[in-house]
Amino acid sequence: MAEAHSAVAFSFTISHEGVNINYDHEIFYAVWQSGLRSWRRRLTKFWNNIWTCAYPASPYSLLIIAVIIAFLTWKERDVSHGFVDFLASHFTDNPLVATFSIAAFYAMYTIILWLIFVNTVRYCVKLLLVYKGWMYEARSGKMSLKTKLWLAVMKLIAKRKPQLYSFQGSLPNLPVPSVEDTMSRYLLSVRSLLDDEKFKRMDMLAKEFQNGIGKKLQRYLILKSWWATNYVSDWWEEFIYLRGRGPLMINSNFYGIDAILIHPTQNQAARAAGFIHAALLFRRAIDRQTLNPIMVQNIVPLCSAQYERTFNTTRIPGKETDKLIHFDDSQHVVVYHAGRYFKLPVYYMGRLLRPCELQRQIEKILRDPSPPQPGEEHLGALTAVERTVWAEVREKYFCKGINKASLNTIEKAAFFVALDEESYNFDSKDPTKLNQFGRAMLHGKGYDRWFDKSFTIIVAKNGRVGLNAEHSWADAPIMSHAWEFCLAQEFNSNWYDADGNCVGESKNNLFPPSHLKWDFSNEAIEVVENCMQSAQTAIDDVDLRLLMHDAYGKGFIKKCRVSPDAYIQMAFQLAYYRDSRKFSLTYEASMTRLFREGRTETVRPVTTESCAWVKSMINPNATNEERIRLLRIACDRHQKGYQDAMCGKGIDRHLFCLYVVARYLNVESPFLDEVLSEPWRLSTSQTPHGQTDLMDLRKNPDHISAGGGFGPVADDGYGVSYIIAGEDIIFFHISSKVSSPETDSERFRRHIEQALMDMKTLFDQKA
């Protein structure tokens, strides 16, 4: 009845008595309120942009400058040094007009002075942020006078309470390393992976490149760095992500998991409502810039550019390259349940629906008896297959009519929500349940996620939640921040009553969710089914294992006086050597967000120092003291590599960009061809946490998420993600391919566990 009511909100009839107009006053009021919300949103953005552009100065400084100029003018001081009089003399002799002209010119002069002042201050901040010596001194415990003075100034600036984008204009550009430095670092990173003969050959290729075509390629790259904000990020997004023709599912998208140690409610509709509401609060915080920017040690800002596309963003498939579409606003989400797609409005009368109201709306979806339309149930599989296939299907079957309209509804949604019909659980005594949870988040059934959306919130039948995120628009720390925010909102707001329902009363006149309509031919349905089979084949080849390591965590590692991240990376090296009896090229992701529009850089954990330590662990004649000494040396070397990567002194992004320039120039480089084709058989990444101050993990350690993971990068390799969950727990997510005879995720899980145990024994014996 509600759908029928909304369908005739406006109508008119013509009779012999004249024209009768019938309209629903409420729907017109809703449209009016929605328009007001849009205008308020635009005005808020405009005002925030003024504050952002002025930071660390303030728009009020314009008023101060205006008052000073007005006072000096009143005292008959020519603060413009004749500039205003010169302009006024060229207009008119009319005294009244001349007076207004002089006032206008003084106003213009005031604004010019203010802009000069603001940009001077921002440039000074930029010069301060160029300095990176603090990073190398922070861990040594010895701090130079220069760094102390620098920290004091940065603390004063940080007290100005920056908004999310306040530092964007002040962040330095990513520097281009010299070819000589990159060659030196590269050769050092592969020395332990190559025998003498292969290393001699690689050294020859590197020097040939350095003294030859490398100089020309470097000149073009430096030219780009002068022109572009970041010389890496646009090419990285285009060539690594958007031009990739492989499926997003498993190969590109990553996933996140609930805070598994607690379970706020087992009511699926209530949990979904809570997370939808929390996610939209995060979007509001981004739009209004009330979200605090991430600051290293609460002093040094990280780039916030990636937050802009968190919501209302979709990756559109193309035959040769995809494109990212970001919509300015969206007032709905799309919900998938039992093979059906629903449009769910999340605003009413211009305001965001409360969790209790969203729960009632989701319950309508869960109770909806309508069956999936032909071809609808497996439609999401189109986003799980090769991009060229999806692009051709989209062009052929979604170019007009209701299919185009329904697809637009999905792509313009704020985000996607999947209400699964299965339950996911955690049992410390049964690790297979956590494995099942991870697999559901990574790929689901292959057709019950919309892998093109910026992210999908997944809610199990028993109220467990997770997410699946598309990778091209941003890196994992951004999505991790959003996920942490949603969990914190849920834990701190007491949304659920004793029965697990959202507290509060819901209005009865909310616009109901609407089932999207589709009209597919038999040919189109057959294509969808074929894509579903392809997705299932890829799913069957995934070997995913999760490990909750609770024997010890960050607390013990800190007592060993080594970096927790470096410690875990060394554990991976020991585990991998035991697993494959060799060292392989290893990828660890770090970030370059200390620079404007920075994304990631590669840390290469395999070093001569790490190999020496691993060999000592294998050598039965090595002493305990020698192993600890070598471990600390290896960890220090790893930390130096991590710091270099964060400070723009990495290897791989520079080589990647040189390769792109070479491709544009149609220049062949044996060195770059060989380096860029090297497989990363062990790909690792740490999931960050503690990015929001809304969650106190010291008081509530159970509130931390179990982290997330991704699929293997190489067909014969492992993908390992980990989160250091407080002082006593570390979660690991280990993936590989079933079809590879070289790998076994369960075997590697055991090797990681054994490596961590052996490392603890080293320090226990010392004590």
XYZ file of N, CA and C in Angstrom, residues 403-493:
273
model
N 17.004 -1.903 -17.208
C 18.306 -2.447 -16.800
C 19.299 -1.319 -16.547
N 19.303 -0.329 -17.438
C 20.188 0.821 -17.263
C 19.816 1.602 -16.009
N 18.512 1.799 -15.792
C 18.060 2.560 -14.625
C 18.422 1.846 -13.321
N 18.237 0.538 -13.278
C 18.551 -0.214 -12.062
C 20.052 -0.264 -11.807
N 20.836 -0.428 -12.899
C 22.291 -0.412 -12.736
C 22.764 0.946 -12.240
N 22.172 2.021 -12.748
C 22.514 3.364 -12.266
C 22.208 3.510 -10.783
N 21.122 2.908 -10.342
C 20.766 2.966 -8.917
C 21.845 2.316 -8.063
N 22.384 1.177 -8.533
C 23.455 0.499 -7.796
C 24.722 1.338 -7.808
N 25.084 1.833 -8.976
C 26.353 2.538 -9.112
C 26.342 3.903 -8.424
N 25.168 4.502 -8.268
C 25.070 5.807 -7.608
C 24.814 5.699 -6.112
N 24.723 4.472 -5.615
C 24.486 4.287 -4.172
C 25.678 4.755 -3.360
N 25.421 5.137 -2.117
C 26.511 5.545 -1.218
C 27.479 4.386 -1.018
N 26.938 3.184 -0.864
C 27.721 1.947 -0.787
C 26.768 0.780 -0.943
N 27.290 -0.423 -0.901
C 26.500 -1.631 -1.126
C 26.389 -2.403 0.186
N 25.246 -3.044 0.392
C 25.017 -3.840 1.604
C 24.563 -5.233 1.190
N 25.195 -6.258 1.739
C 24.810 -7.640 1.465
C 24.295 -8.275 2.751
N 23.049 -8.713 2.739
C 22.460 -9.427 3.874
C 22.553 -10.921 3.579
N 23.555 -11.570 4.153
C 23.782 -12.986 3.858
C 22.758 -13.863 4.570
N 22.503 -15.006 3.986
C 21.568 -15.968 4.576
C 22.290 -17.008 5.421
N 23.615 -16.876 5.555
C 24.411 -17.789 6.371
C 24.860 -17.066 7.642
N 25.212 -17.863 8.641
C 25.765 -17.329 9.885
C 27.266 -17.575 9.917
N 27.996 -16.612 10.479
C 29.449 -16.747 10.626
C 29.788 -16.630 12.106
N 30.683 -17.493 12.549
C 30.986 -17.556 13.973
C 32.490 -17.583 14.207
N 32.843 -17.383 15.458
C 34.230 -17.517 15.884
C 34.275 -18.460 17.074
N 35.184 -19.417 16.970
C 35.390 -20.367 18.060
C 36.892 -20.620 18.150
N 37.496 -20.223 19.271
C 38.944 -20.373 19.417
C 39.385 -21.829 19.336
N 38.454 -22.767 19.594
C 38.788 -24.188 19.538
C 38.545 -24.803 18.157
N 37.893 -24.034 17.284
C 37.591 -24.536 15.946
C 37.981 -23.473 14.916
N 39.228 -23.473 14.449
C 39.684 -22.431 13.516
C 38.981 -22.452 12.170
N 38.327 -23.546 11.816
C 37.653 -23.605 10.508
C 36.515 -22.587 10.422
N 35.921 -22.236 11.567
C 34.823 -21.259 11.551
C 35.327 -19.868 11.176
N 36.510 -19.520 11.686
C 37.094 -18.227 11.336
C 37.552 -18.227 9.874
N 38.036 -19.378 9.402
C 38.400 -19.495 7.990
C 37.182 -19.261 7.094
N 36.061 -19.840 7.485
C 34.823 -19.675 6.719
C 34.389 -18.215 6.712
N 34.537 -17.556 7.850
C 34.202 -16.132 7.973
C 35.045 -15.319 6.984
N 36.353 -15.583 6.969
C 37.248 -14.858 6.073
C 36.910 -15.076 4.608
N 36.620 -16.309 4.246
C 36.278 -16.616 2.855
C 34.993 -15.901 2.436
N 34.032 -15.844 3.337
C 32.780 -15.146 3.018
C 33.027 -13.669 2.754
N 33.954 -13.089 3.484
C 34.245 -11.669 3.290
C 35.082 -11.437 2.031
N 35.982 -12.355 1.713
C 36.862 -12.199 0.553
C 36.109 -12.326 -0.765
N 35.218 -13.322 -0.849
C 34.553 -13.554 -2.138
C 33.088 -13.934 -2.042
N 32.595 -14.291 -0.837
C 31.212 -14.724 -0.730
C 30.921 -15.889 -1.669
N 29.778 -15.835 -2.315
C 29.410 -16.859 -3.289
C 29.830 -16.468 -4.707
N 30.476 -15.328 -4.825
C 30.912 -14.871 -6.138
C 29.884 -14.015 -6.849
N 28.632 -14.038 -6.365
C 27.574 -13.253 -7.014
C 26.778 -12.406 -6.025
N 27.040 -12.537 -4.736
C 26.260 -11.810 -3.731
C 26.997 -10.581 -3.188
N 27.976 -10.097 -3.923
C 28.658 -8.832 -3.613
C 28.667 -8.002 -4.902
N 28.783 -6.705 -4.781
C 28.974 -5.869 -5.966
C 30.401 -5.342 -5.877
N 31.340 -6.092 -6.472
C 32.761 -5.837 -6.276
C 33.224 -4.502 -6.854
N 32.406 -3.861 -7.697
C 32.769 -2.570 -8.281
C 32.579 -1.409 -7.309
N 31.709 -1.550 -6.332
C 31.452 -0.449 -5.400
C 32.671 -0.218 -4.512
N 32.814 1.012 -4.037
C 33.969 1.346 -3.203
C 34.075 0.391 -2.020
N 32.943 0.033 -1.435
C 32.964 -1.024 -0.408
C 31.572 -1.607 -0.227
N 31.544 -2.823 0.266
C 30.312 -3.538 0.576
C 30.310 -3.903 2.050
N 29.257 -3.528 2.756
C 29.069 -3.983 4.141
C 28.314 -5.307 4.098
N 28.870 -6.318 4.746
C 28.298 -7.665 4.719
C 27.795 -8.001 6.120
N 26.536 -8.403 6.210
C 25.932 -8.716 7.508
C 25.403 -10.146 7.466
N 25.910 -10.984 8.354
C 25.494 -12.386 8.402
C 24.131 -12.527 9.061
N 23.556 -13.704 8.929
C 22.230 -13.954 9.495
C 22.232 -13.813 11.015
N 23.370 -14.117 11.647
C 23.457 -14.020 13.106
C 24.045 -12.684 13.569
N 24.121 -11.705 12.678
C 24.542 -10.371 13.081
C 26.026 -10.092 12.991
N 26.814 -11.045 12.584
C 28.239 -10.777 12.375
C 28.409 -9.884 11.138
N 29.406 -8.986 11.175
C 29.590 -8.065 10.050
C 31.012 -8.159 9.503
N 31.149 -7.727 8.271
C 32.446 -7.641 7.619
C 32.328 -6.718 6.429
N 33.413 -6.602 5.678
C 33.371 -5.727 4.506
C 34.236 -6.298 3.400
N 33.915 -5.882 2.189
C 34.736 -6.166 1.023
C 34.937 -4.838 0.315
N 36.193 -4.468 0.027
C 36.485 -3.135 -0.510
C 37.231 -3.221 -1.828
N 36.836 -2.376 -2.764
C 37.546 -2.224 -4.026
C 38.813 -1.416 -3.758
N 39.898 -1.713 -4.469
C 41.213 -1.209 -4.070
C 41.679 0.043 -4.812
N 41.144 0.319 -5.997
C 41.744 1.363 -6.822
C 41.554 2.758 -6.261
N 40.433 3.005 -5.569
C 40.134 4.360 -5.101
C 40.972 4.755 -3.885
N 41.448 3.800 -3.125
C 42.229 4.117 -1.919
C 42.892 2.846 -1.411
N 43.754 3.021 -0.424
C 44.451 1.891 0.182
C 43.773 1.484 1.486
N 44.190 0.358 2.016
C 43.516 -0.251 3.166
C 43.420 0.653 4.399
N 44.417 1.506 4.714
C 44.277 2.337 5.924
C 43.037 3.232 5.929
N 42.587 3.680 4.758
C 41.400 4.538 4.703
C 40.164 3.736 5.082
N 40.033 2.556 4.479
C 38.888 1.708 4.798
C 38.970 1.204 6.232
N 40.188 0.968 6.693
C 40.377 0.537 8.081
C 39.919 1.622 9.049
N 40.205 2.880 8.711
C 39.765 4.000 9.548
C 38.234 4.049 9.593
N 37.595 3.902 8.423
C 36.132 3.916 8.372
C 35.545 2.768 9.193
N 36.158 1.589 9.079
C 35.660 0.407 9.798
C 35.812 0.592 11.310
N 36.945 1.130 11.704
C 37.188 1.375 13.123
C 36.196 2.406 13.670
N 35.898 3.423 12.871
C 34.924 4.445 13.260
C 33.551 3.817 13.465
N 33.137 2.948 12.534
C 31.823 2.308 12.641
C 31.726 1.434 13.885
N 32.772 0.662 14.150
C 32.772 -0.167 15.358
C 32.710 0.696 16.612
N 33.468 1.793 16.627
C 33.483 2.677 17.792
C 32.116 3.312 18.020
N 31.465 3.748 16.936
C 30.129 4.328 17.068
C 29.157 3.320 17.661
N 29.273 2.094 17.198
C 28.380 1.046 17.679
C 28.626 0.743 19.163
N 29.886 0.643 19.551
C 30.212 0.303 20.935
C 29.875 1.441 21.904
N 30.028 2.680 21.442
C 29.883 3.830 22.341
C 28.471 4.390 22.408
N 27.603 3.990 21.484
C 26.296 4.649 21.385
C 25.151 3.860 22.003
